[in-house]
Coordinates of C-alpha atoms and ligand atoms in Angstrom, one line a residue:
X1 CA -3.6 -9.2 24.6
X2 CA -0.9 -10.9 22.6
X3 CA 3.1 -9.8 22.5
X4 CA 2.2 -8.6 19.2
X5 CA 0.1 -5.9 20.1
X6 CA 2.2 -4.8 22.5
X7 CA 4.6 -4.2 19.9
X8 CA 2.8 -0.8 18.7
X9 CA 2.9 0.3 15.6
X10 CA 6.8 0.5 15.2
X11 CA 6.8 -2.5 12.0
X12 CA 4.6 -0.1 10.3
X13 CA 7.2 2.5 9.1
X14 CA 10.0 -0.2 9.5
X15 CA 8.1 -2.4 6.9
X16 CA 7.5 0.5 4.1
X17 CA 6.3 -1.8 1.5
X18 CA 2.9 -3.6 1.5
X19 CA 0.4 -5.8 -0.6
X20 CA -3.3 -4.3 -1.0
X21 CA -5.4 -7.4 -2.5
X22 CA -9.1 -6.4 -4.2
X23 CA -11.0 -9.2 -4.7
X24 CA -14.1 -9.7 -4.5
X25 CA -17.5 -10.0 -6.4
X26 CA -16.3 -7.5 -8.7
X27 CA -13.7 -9.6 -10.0
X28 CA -16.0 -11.8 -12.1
X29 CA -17.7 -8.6 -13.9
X30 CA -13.5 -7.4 -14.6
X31 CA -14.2 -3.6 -15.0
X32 CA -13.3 -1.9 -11.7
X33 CA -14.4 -2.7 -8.3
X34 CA -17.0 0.3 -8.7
X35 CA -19.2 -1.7 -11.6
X36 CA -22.2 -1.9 -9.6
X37 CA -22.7 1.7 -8.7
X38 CA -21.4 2.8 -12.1
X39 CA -23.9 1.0 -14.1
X40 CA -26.9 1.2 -11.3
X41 CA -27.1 -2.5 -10.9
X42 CA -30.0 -4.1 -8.9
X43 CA -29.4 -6.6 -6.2
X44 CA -30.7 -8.6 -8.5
X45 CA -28.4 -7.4 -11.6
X46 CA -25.4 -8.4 -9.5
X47 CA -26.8 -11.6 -8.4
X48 CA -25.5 -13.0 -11.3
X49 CA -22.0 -12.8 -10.1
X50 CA -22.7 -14.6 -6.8
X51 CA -24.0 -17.6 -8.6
X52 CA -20.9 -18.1 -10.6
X53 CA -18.4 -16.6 -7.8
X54 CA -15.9 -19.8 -7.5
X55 CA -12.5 -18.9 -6.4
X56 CA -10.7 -22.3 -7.6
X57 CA -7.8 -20.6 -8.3
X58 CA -8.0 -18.1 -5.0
X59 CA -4.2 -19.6 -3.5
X60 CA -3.2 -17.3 -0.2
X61 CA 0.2 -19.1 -0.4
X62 CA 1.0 -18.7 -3.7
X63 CA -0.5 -14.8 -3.1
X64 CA 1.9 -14.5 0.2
X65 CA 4.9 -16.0 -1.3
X66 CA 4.7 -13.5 -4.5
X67 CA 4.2 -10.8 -1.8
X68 CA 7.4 -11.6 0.1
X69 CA 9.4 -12.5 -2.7
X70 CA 8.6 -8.8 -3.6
X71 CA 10.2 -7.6 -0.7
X72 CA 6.8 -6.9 1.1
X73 CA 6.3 -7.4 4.7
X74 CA 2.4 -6.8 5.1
X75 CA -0.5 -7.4 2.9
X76 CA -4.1 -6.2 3.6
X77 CA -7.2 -8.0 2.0
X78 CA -10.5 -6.5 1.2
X79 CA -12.6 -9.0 3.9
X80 CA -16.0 -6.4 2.8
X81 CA -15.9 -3.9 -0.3
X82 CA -18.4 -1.3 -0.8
X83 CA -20.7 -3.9 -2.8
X84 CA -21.0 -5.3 0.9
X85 CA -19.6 -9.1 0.0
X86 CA -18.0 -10.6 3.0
X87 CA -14.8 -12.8 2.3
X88 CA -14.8 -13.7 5.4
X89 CA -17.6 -16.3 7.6
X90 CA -19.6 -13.6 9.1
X91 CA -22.6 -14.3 11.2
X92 CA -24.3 -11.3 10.6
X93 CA -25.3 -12.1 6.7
X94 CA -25.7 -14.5 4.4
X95 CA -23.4 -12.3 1.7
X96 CA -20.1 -14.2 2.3
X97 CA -18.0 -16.3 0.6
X98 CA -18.4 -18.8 3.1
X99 CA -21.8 -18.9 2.4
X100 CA -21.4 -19.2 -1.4
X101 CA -18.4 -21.6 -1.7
X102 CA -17.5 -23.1 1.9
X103 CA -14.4 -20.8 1.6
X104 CA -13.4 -18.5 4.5
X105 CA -10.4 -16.3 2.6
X106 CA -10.0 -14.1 5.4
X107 CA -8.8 -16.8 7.3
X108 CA -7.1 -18.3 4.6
X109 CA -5.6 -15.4 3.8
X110 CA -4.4 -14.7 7.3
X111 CA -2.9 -18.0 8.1
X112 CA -0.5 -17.6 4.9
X113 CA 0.6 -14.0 5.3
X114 CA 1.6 -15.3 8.8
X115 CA 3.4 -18.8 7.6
X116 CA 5.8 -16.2 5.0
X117 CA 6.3 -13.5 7.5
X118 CA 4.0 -10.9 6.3
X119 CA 2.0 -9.0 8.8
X120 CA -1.8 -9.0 8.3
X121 CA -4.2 -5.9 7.6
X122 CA -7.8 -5.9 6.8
X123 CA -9.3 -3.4 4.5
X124 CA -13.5 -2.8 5.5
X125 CA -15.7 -0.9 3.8
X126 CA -17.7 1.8 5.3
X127 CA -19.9 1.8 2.2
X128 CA -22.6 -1.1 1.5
X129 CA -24.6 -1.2 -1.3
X130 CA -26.1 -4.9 -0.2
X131 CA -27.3 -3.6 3.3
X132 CA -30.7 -2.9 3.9
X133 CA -30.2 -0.3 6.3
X134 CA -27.7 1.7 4.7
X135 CA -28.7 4.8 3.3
X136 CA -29.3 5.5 -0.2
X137 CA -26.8 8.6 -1.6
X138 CA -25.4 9.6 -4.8
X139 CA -22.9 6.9 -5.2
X140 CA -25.5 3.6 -4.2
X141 CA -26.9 1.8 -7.3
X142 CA -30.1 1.8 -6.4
X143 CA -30.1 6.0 -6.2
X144 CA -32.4 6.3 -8.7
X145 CA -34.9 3.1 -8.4
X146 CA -35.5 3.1 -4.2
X147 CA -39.3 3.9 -3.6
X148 CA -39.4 5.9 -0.8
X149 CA -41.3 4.0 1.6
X150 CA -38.3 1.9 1.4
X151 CA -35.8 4.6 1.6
X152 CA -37.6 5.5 5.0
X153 CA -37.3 2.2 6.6
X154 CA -33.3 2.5 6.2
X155 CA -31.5 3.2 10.1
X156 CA -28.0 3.9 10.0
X157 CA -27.9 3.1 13.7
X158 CA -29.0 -0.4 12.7
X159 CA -25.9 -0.9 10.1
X160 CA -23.6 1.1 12.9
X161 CA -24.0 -2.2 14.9
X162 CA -23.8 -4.6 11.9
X163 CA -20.4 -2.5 11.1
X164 CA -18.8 -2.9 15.1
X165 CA -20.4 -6.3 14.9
X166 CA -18.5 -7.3 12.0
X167 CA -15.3 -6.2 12.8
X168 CA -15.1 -7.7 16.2
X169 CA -15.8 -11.0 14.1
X170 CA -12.6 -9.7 12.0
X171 CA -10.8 -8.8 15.3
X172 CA -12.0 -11.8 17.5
X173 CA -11.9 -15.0 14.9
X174 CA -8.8 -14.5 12.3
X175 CA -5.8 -14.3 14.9
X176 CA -3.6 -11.1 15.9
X177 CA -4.8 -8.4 12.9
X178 CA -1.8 -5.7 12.2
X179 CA -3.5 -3.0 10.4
X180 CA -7.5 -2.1 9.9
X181 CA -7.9 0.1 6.9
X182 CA -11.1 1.7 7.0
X183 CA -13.0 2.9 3.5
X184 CA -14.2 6.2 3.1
X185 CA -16.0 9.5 4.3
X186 CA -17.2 11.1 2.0
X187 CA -19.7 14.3 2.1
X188 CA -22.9 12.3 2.6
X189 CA -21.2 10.3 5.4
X190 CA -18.6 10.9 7.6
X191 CA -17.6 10.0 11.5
X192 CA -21.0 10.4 12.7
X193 CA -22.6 8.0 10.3
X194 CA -20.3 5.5 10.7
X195 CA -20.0 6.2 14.6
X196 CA -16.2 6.6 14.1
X197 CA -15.3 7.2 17.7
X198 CA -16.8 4.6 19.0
X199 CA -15.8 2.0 16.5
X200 CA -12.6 3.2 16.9
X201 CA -12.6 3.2 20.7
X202 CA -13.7 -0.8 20.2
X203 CA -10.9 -1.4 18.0
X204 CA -8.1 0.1 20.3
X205 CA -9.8 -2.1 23.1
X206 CA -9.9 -5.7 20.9
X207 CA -6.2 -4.8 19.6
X208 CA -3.9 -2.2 21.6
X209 CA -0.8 -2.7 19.3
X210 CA -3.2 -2.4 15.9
X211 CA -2.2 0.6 13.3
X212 CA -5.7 1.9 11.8
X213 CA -5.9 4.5 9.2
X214 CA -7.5 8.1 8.6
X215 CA -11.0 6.9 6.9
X216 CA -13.1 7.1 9.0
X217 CA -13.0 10.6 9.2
X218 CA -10.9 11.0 12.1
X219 CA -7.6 10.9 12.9
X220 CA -6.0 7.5 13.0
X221 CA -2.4 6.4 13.0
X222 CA -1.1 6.7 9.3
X223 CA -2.8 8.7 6.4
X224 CA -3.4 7.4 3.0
X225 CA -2.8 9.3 0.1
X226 CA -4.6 7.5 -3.1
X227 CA -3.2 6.9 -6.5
X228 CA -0.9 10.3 -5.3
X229 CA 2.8 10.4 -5.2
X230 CA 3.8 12.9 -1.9
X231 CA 6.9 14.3 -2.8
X232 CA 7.6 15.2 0.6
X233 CA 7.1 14.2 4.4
X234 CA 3.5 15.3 5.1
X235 CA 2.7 16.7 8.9
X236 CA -0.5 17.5 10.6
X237 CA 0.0 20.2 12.8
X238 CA 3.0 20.8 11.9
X239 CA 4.5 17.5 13.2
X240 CA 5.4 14.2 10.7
X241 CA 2.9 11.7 10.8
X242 CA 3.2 8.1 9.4
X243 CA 1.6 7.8 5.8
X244 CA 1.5 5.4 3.2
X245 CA 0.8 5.7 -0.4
X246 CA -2.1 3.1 -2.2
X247 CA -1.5 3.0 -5.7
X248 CA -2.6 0.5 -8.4
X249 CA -0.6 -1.0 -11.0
X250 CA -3.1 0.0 -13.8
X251 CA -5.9 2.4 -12.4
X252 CA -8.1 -0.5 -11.3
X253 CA -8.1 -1.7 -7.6
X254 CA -10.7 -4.7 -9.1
X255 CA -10.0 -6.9 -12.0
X256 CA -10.4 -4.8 -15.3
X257 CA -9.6 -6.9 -18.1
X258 CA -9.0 -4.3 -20.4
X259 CA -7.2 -1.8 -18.6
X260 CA -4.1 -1.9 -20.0
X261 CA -2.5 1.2 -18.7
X262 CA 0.2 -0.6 -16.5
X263 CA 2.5 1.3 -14.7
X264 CA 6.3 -0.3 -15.2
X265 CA 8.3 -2.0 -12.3
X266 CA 11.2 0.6 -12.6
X267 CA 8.2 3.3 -12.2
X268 CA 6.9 1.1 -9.4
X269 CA 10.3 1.4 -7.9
X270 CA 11.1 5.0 -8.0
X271 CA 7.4 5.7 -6.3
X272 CA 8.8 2.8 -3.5
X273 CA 12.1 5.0 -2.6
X274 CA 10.5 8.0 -3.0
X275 CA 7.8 7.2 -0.6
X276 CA 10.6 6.0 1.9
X277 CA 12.5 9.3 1.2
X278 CA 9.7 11.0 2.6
X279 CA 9.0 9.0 5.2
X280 CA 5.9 7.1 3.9
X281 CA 5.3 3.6 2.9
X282 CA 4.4 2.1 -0.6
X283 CA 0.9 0.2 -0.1
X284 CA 0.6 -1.7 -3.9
X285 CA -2.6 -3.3 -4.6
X286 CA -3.9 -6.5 -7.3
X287 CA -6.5 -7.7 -8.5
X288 CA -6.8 -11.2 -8.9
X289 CA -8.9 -12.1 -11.7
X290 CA -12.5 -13.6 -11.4
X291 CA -11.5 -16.8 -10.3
X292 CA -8.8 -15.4 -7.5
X293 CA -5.6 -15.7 -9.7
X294 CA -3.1 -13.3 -9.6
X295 CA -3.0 -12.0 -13.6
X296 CA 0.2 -12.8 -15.2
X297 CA 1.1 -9.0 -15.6
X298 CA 0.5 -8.5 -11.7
X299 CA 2.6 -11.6 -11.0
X300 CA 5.8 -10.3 -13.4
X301 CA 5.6 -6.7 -12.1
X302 CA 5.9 -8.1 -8.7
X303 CA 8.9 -10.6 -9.7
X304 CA 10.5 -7.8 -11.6
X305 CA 10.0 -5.3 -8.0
X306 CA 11.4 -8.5 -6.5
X307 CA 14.7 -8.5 -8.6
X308 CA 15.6 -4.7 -7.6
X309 CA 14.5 -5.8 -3.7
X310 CA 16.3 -8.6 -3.0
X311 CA 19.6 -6.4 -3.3
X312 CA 18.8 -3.2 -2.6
X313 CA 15.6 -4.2 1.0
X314 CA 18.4 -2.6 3.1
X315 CA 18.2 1.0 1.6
X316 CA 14.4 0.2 1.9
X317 CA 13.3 -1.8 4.7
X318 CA 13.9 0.2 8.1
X319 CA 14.9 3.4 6.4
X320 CA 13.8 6.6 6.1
X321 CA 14.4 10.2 5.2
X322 CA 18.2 11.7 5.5
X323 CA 18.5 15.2 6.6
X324 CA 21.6 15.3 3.8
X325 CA 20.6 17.4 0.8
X326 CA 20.2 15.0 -2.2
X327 CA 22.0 16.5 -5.7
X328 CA 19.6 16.6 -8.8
X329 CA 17.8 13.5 -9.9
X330 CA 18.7 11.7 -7.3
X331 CA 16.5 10.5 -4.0
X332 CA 18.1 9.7 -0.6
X333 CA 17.1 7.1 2.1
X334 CA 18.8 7.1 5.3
X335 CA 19.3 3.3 7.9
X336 CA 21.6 4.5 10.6
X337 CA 25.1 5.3 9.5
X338 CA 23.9 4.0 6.1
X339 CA 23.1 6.5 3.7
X340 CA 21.8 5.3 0.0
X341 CA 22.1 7.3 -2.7
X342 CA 19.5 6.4 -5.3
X343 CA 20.3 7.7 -9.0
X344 CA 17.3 8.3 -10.7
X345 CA 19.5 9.3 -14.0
X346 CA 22.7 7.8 -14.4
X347 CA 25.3 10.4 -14.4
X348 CA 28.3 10.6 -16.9
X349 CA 31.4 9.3 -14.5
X350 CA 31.0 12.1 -11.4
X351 CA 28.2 12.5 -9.1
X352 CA 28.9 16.0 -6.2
X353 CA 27.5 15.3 -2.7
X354 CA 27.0 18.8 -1.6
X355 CA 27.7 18.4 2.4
X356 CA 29.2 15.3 2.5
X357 CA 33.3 15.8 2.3
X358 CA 34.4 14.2 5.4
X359 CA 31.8 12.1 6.2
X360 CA 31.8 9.2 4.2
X361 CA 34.0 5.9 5.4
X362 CA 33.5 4.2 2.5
X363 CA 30.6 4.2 -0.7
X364 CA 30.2 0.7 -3.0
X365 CA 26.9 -0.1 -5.4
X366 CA 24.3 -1.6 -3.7
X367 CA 23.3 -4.8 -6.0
X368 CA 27.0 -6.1 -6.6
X369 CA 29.1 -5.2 -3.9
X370 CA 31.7 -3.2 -5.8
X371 CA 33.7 -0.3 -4.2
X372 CA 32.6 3.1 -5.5
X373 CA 35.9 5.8 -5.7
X374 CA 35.0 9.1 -4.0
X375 CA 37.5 12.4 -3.9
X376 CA 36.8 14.9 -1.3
X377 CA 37.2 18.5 -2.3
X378 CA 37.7 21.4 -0.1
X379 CA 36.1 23.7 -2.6
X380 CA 40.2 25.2 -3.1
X381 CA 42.8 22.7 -3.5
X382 CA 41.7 20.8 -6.5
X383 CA 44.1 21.6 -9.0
X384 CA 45.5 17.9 -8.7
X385 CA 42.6 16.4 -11.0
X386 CA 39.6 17.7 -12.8
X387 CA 37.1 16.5 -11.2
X388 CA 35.8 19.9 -9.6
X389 CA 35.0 22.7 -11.5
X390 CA 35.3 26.0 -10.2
X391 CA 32.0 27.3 -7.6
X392 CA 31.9 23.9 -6.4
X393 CA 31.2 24.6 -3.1
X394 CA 33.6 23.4 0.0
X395 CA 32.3 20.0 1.4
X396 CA 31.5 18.3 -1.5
X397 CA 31.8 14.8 -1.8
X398 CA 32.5 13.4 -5.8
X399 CA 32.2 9.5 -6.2
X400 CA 33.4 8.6 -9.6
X401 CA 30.9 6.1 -11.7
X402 CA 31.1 3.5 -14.5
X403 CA 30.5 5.0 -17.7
X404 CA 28.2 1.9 -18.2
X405 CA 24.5 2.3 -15.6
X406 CA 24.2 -1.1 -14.2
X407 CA 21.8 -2.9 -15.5
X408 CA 19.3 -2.9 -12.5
X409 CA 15.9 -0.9 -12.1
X410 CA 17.6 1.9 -10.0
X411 CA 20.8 1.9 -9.2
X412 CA 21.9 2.7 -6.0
X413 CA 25.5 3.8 -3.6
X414 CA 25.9 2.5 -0.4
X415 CA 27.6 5.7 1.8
X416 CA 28.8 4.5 5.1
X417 CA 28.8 7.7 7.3
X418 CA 31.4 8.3 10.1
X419 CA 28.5 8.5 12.1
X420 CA 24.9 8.2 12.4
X421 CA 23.9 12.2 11.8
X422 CA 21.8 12.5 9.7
Ligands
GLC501 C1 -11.3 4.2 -3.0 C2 -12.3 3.4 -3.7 C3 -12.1 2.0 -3.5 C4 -10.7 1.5 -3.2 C5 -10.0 2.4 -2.3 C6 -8.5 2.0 -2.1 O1 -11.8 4.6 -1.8 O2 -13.6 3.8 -3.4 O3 -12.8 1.3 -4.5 O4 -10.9 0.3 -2.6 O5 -10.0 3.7 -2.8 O6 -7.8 2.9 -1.3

């Protein structure tokens, strides 16, 4: 057992911002990681993309830098997608990309996540459409073509090993992995197909410290709302539980060429803080193209997230919800005795902080430095300016603005509490 893993799983809410990577296969036919169930491909069908599958311009370094520069502090790779492709040397088949190419980009993906600082998850499939023993249901590709002499000979029980099997190799061979992200139960199969418990059990064993998620159809340690913006902290049984949000910039966790329906960085922002406002993290996934490039759109929408970041990590990184009542259109995250006040709209000159009269020590903008004015009002003896209008009730806090919204992708105050309350 390494240091790390006896760490636990407290970097997971610290780090609230993460890279998902897709790539795989897929990437080469550019029309969403699903293709080869969509359009009922044959093994033989998708063949075609394993003889040219050549991931020249596959760079984990460049991939880890962008991450960081982003103001990410984990990244999780797709080692097996549900087309059953290994990106990783696995013993167990001949479907890897170290078969094909020579190229292990689990490990390669590993070792540079680790050299910038970026803790290492691994996404693995439940689904396999390329196994021979795994069942044929509604969404395999071969649904409608397996004879059923065929679709007899398939034993879950023999792909339950192949599953533990392969992610011991993932656990065992590619240094201390951070995260396991499991992928999906669905009605045809859920924990007993997959043998959840006891995958889960060997998982706990090879890594102690490791934070797994909620796929496999039992609890795990952090749920994952997909492609869904919680707009609030989400509990199970009526407690908080870690989460993290996994969203894609255009629809498409693969490659798809001609999806063009990008979401913009200032979106991508506002679904960052308000993730951390309710207590979640931001997981944000690419797809590098059929060769293992990051796209140039992927690459600016990160640079652009980057620009916000590198001012504003503190209001993000290590922070969380506030207790403090935010005004309208506007989100709060809470460090400590930091409290950051994030304006969705920019207000004309005066922004009221119901609750916070007295308890504010000083307020500045985040991304410059520059002190922010504030008036307390006692809800009475205002006569002396005009900032409160009558009914404003007692406690409020007003910080007076620049008519001008700075030019950043969401502008945010710095409010250094009295104290840490929250
Ligand atoms: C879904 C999709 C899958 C994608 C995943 C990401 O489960 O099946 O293609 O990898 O979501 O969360």
């Amino acid at each position: 057992m390494s240091g790390r893993s006896e760490e636990g799983s407290a970097w997971f809410p610290a780090a609230r911002f993460g890279l998902f990577v897709h790539f795989g296969l897929y990437s080469l036919a550019a029309r969403h990681e699903w293709v080869r169930s969509r359009e009922a491909m044959t093994d033989a069908d998708y063949d075609r993309y394993l003889e040219r599958f050549d991931p020249d311009l596959f760079d984990a370094a460049a991939l880890a830098r962008a991450a960081r520069e982003a103001g990410m502090r984990y990244a999780v790779l797709t080692a097996k997608h549900h087309d059953g492709f290994c990106l990783f040397d696995s013993k167990l088949t001949d479907y890897t990309s170290a078969r094909v190419t020579g190229r292990d980009l689990v490990a390669e993906f590993a070792e540079a996540m680790r050299a910038e600082g970026l803790r290492v998850g691994l996404y693995y499939s439940l689904l396999d459409w390329r196994h021979p023993d795994f069942t044929v249901d509604r969404y395999h590709p071969l649904r409608d073509g397996v004879r059923p002499e065929e679709a007899a000979g398939r034993d879950m029980a023999r792909y339950r090993a192949y599953m533990r099997g392969q992610v011991r190799e993932l656990l065992t061979g590619y240094g201390p992995v951070d995260l396991l992200f499991f992928d999906f139960t669905y009605p045809a199969k859920g924990p007993a197909e997959w043998g959840a418990e006891e995958l889960m059990a060997m998982v706990r064993d090879l890594r102690p410290g490791i934070v797994v998620n909620d796929r496999l159809g039992i609890p795990g340690d952090y749920v994952t709302p997909e492609q869904y913006q919680p707009d609030r902290p989400l509990t199970r049984d009526g407690a908080e539980v870690m989460w993290e949000a996994c969203h894609t910039l255009n629809g498409s966790w693969g490659y798809d060429r001609d999806n063009h329906d990008y979401k913009s960085p200032d979106l991508l922002v506002r679904m960052l803080v308000q993730s951390v406002a309710c207590g979640g993290n931001l997981l944000l996934n690419v797809g590098p193209t059929g060769r293992g490039a990051l796209d140039p759109r992927a690459a600016q929408t990160l640079r652009a997230i980057g620009a916000w970041m590198s001012p504003h990590a503190r209001a993000v990184h290590g922070a969380g919800p506030s207790a403090f009542e935010p005004p309208p259109n506007c989100l709060y995250t809470q460090r400590g005795d930091r409290l950051y006040l994030h304006l969705l709209a920019w207000p004309l000159r005066h922004v009221h902080l119901p609750g916070l009269a007295g308890r504010v020590r000083y307020a500045q903008l985040l991304h410059d430095g520059s002190e922010v004015r504030f008036d307390e009002l006692d809800g009475a003896g205002h006569e002396h300016n005009n900032l409160a209008p009558p009914g404003r009730p007692p406690g409020t806090l007003t910080l007076t603005l620049p008519v001008v919204r700075p030019e950043v992708l969401l502008p945010v105050v710095e409010l250094v509490l009295r104290d840490e309350s929250r």
